[in-house]
mmCIF file of C-alpha atoms in Angstrom:
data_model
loop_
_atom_site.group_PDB
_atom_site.id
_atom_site.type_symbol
_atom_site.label_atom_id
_atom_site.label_comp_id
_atom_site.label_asym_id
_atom_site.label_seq_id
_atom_site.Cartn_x
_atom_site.Cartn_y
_atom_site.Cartn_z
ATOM 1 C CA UNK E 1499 27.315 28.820 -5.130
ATOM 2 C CA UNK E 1500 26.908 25.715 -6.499
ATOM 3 C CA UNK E 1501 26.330 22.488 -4.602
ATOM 4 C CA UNK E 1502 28.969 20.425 -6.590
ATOM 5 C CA UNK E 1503 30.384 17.789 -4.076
ATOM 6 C CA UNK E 1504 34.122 16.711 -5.092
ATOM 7 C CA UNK E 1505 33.696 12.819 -4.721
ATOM 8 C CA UNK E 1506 31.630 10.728 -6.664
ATOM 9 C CA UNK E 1507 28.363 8.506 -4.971
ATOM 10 C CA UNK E 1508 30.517 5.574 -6.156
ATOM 11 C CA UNK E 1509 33.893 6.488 -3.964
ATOM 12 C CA UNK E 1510 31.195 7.242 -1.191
ATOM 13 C CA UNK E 1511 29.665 3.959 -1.389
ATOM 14 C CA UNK E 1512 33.123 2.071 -1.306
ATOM 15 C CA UNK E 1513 34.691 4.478 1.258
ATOM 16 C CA UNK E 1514 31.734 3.253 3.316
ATOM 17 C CA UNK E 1515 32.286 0.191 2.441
ATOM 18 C CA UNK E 1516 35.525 -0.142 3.612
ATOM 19 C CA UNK E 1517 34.969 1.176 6.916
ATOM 20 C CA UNK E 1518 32.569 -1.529 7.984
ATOM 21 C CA UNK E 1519 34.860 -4.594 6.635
ATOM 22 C CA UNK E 1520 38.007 -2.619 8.500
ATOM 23 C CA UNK E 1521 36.004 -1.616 11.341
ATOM 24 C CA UNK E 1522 36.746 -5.103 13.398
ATOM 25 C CA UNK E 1523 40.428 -4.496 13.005
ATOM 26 C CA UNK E 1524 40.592 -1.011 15.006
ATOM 27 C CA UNK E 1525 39.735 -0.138 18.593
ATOM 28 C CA UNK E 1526 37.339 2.208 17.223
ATOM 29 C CA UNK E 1527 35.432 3.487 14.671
ATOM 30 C CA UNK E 1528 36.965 6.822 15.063
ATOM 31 C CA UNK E 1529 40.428 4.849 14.522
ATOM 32 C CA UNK E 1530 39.262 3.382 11.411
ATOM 33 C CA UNK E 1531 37.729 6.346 9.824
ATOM 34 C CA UNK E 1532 41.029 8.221 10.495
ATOM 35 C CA UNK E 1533 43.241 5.168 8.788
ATOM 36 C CA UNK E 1534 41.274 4.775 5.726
ATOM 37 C CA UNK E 1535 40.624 8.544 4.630
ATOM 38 C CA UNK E 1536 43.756 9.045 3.487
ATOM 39 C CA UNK E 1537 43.711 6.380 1.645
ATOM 40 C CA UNK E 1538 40.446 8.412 -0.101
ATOM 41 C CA UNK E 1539 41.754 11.382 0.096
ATOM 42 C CA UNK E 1540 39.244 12.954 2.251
ATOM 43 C CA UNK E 1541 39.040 14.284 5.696
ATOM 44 C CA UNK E 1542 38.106 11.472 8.610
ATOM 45 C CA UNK E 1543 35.354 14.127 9.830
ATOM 46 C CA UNK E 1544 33.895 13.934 6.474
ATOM 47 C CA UNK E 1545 34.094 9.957 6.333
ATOM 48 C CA UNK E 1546 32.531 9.462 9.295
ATOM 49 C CA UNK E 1547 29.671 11.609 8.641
ATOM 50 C CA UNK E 1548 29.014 9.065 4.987
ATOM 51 C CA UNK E 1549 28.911 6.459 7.902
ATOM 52 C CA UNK E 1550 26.871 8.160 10.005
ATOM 53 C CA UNK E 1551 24.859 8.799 7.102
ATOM 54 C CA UNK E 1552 24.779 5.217 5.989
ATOM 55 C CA UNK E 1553 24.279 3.888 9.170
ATOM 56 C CA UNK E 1554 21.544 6.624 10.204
ATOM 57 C CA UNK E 1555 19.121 5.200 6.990
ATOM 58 C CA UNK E 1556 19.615 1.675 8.387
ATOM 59 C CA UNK E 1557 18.862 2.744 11.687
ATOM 60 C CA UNK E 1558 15.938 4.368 10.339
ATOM 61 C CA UNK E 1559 14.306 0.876 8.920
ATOM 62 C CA UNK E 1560 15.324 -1.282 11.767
ATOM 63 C CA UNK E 1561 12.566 -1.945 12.601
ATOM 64 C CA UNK E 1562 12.627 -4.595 9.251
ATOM 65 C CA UNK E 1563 15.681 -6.426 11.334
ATOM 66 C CA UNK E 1564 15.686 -8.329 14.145
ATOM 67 C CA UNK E 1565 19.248 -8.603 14.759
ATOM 68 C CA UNK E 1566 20.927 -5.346 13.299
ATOM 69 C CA UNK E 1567 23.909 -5.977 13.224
ATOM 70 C CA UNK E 1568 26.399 -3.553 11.649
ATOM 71 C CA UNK E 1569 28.197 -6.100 9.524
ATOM 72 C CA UNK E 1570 28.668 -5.721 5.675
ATOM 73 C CA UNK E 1571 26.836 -8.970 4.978
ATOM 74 C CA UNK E 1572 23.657 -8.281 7.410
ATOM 75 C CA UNK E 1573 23.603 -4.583 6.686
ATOM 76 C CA UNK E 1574 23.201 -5.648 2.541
ATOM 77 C CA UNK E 1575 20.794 -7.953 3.486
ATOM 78 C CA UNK E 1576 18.857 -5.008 5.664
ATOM 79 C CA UNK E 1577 18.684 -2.819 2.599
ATOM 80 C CA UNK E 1578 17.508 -5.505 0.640
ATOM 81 C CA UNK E 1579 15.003 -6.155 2.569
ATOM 82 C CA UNK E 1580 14.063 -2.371 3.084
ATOM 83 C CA UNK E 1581 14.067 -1.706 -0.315
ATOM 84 C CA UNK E 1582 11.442 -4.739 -1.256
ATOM 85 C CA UNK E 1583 9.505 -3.156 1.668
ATOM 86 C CA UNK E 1584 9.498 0.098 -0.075
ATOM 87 C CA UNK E 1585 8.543 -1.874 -3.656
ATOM 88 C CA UNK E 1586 5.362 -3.558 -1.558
ATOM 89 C CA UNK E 1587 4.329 -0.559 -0.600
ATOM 90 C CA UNK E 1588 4.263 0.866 -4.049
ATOM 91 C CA UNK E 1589 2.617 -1.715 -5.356
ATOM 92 C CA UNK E 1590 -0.252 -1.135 -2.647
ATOM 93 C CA UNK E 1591 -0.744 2.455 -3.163
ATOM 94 C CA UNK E 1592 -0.839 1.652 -7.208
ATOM 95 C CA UNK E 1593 -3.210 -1.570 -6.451
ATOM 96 C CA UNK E 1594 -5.396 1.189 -4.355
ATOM 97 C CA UNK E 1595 -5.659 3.791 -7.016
ATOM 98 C CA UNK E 1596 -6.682 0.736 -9.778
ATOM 99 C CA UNK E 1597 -9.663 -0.568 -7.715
ATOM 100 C CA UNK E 1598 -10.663 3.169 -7.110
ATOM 101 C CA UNK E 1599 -10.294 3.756 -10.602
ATOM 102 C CA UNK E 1600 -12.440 0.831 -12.025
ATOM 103 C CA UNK E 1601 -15.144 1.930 -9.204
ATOM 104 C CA UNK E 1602 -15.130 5.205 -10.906
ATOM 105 C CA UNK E 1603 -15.331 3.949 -13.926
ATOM 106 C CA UNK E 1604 -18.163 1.109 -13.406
ATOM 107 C CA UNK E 1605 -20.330 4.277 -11.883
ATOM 108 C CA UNK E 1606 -19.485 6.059 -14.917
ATOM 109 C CA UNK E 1607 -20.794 3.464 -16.931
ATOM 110 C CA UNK E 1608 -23.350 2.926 -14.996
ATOM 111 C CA UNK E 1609 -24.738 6.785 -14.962
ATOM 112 C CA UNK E 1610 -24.103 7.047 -18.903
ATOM 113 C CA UNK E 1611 -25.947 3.717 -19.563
ATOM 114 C CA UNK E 1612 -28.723 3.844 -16.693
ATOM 115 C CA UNK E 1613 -31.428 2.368 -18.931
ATOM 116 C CA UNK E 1614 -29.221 -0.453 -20.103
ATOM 117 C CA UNK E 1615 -28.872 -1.448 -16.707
ATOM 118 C CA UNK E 1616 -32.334 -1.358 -15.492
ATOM 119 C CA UNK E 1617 -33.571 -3.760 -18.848
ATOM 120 C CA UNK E 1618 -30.531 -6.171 -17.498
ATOM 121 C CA UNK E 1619 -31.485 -6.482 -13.705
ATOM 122 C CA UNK E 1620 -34.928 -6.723 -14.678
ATOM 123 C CA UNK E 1621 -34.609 -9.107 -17.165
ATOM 124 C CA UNK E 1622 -32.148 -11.121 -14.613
ATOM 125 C CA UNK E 1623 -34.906 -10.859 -11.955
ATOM 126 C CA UNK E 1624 -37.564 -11.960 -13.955
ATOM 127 C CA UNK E 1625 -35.045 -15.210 -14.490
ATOM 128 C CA UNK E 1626 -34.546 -15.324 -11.015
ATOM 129 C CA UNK E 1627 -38.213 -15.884 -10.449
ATOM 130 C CA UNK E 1628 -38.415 -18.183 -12.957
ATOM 131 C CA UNK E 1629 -36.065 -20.311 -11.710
ATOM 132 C CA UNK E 1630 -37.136 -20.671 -8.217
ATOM 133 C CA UNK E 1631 -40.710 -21.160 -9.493
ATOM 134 C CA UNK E 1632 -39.191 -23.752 -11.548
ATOM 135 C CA UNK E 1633 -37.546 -25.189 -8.960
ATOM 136 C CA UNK E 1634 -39.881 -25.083 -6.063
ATOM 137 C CA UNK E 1635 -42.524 -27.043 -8.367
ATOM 138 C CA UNK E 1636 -42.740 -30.393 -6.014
ATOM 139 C CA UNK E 1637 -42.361 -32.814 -8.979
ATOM 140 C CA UNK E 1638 -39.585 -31.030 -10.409
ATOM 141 C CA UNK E 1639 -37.580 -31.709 -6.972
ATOM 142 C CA UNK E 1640 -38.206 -35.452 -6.846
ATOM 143 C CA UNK E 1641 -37.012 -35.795 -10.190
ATOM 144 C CA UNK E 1642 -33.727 -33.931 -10.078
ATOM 145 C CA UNK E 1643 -31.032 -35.555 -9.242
ATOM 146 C CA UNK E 1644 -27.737 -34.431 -7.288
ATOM 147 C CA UNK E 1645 -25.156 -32.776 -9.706
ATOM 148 C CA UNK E 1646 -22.005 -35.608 -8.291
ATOM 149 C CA UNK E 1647 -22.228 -38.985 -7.085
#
């Protein structure tokens, strides 16, 4: 069996669509669905499950919304605003795996060039104490003077 459905995402999408701009004109949504799948050429049971559908995903992020509303204008908003959620989060989880990857990697370095970095730090800690000698020479202080004035 095959799981070939007979209308397109597109006629789902505007099917949809049109339920939630007609929906204000009809007692219910029930009475809507049933006046506009004809129109489709669909079965209103089937209709109102895409809106279920539709509307269950929105209900799922509503916590992103304050006031959901199910209006076309706030509901395209909502799943704009979902969707960049989903994009931040991405971005996160990639931002994670780069600093873990360039930790990796420095130890990596670091293991494979373990003599390198012992000549550096000493070398920088011999500078270290060289400096603070340097500075902490009495005469040197009353002589310097402050970097801005």
């Amino acid at each position: 069996m095959s799981n070939q459905t007979k209308f397109s995402p597109e006629v789902r999408e505007r099917s949809v669509r049109l339920v939630q701009e007609h929906r204000g004109e009809y007692p219910s949504l029930w009475a809507a669905v049933e006046s506009i799948a004809p129109k489709i050429g669909c079965v209103p049971s089937t209709l109102l499950e895409w809106v279920k559908r539709s509307f269950a995903w929105l209900e799922k992020n509503r916590r992103l919304w304050k006031n959901c509303e199910r209006l076309l204008n706030t509901s395209l908003q909502f799943i704009h605003l979902a969707f960049m959620a989903m994009i931040i989060r991405r971005y996160k989880q990639v931002l994670r795996a780069l600093v873990d990857l360039s930790v990796r990697f420095f130890h990596f370095l670091r293991r494979s060039h373990h003599d390198r970095f012992d000549q550096a730090g000493t070398a920088s800690v011999q500078h270290c104490r060289f400096m603070t000698e340097r500075v902490t020479d009495q005469t040197e202080i009353d002589t310097m003077r402050p970097p801005c004035r």
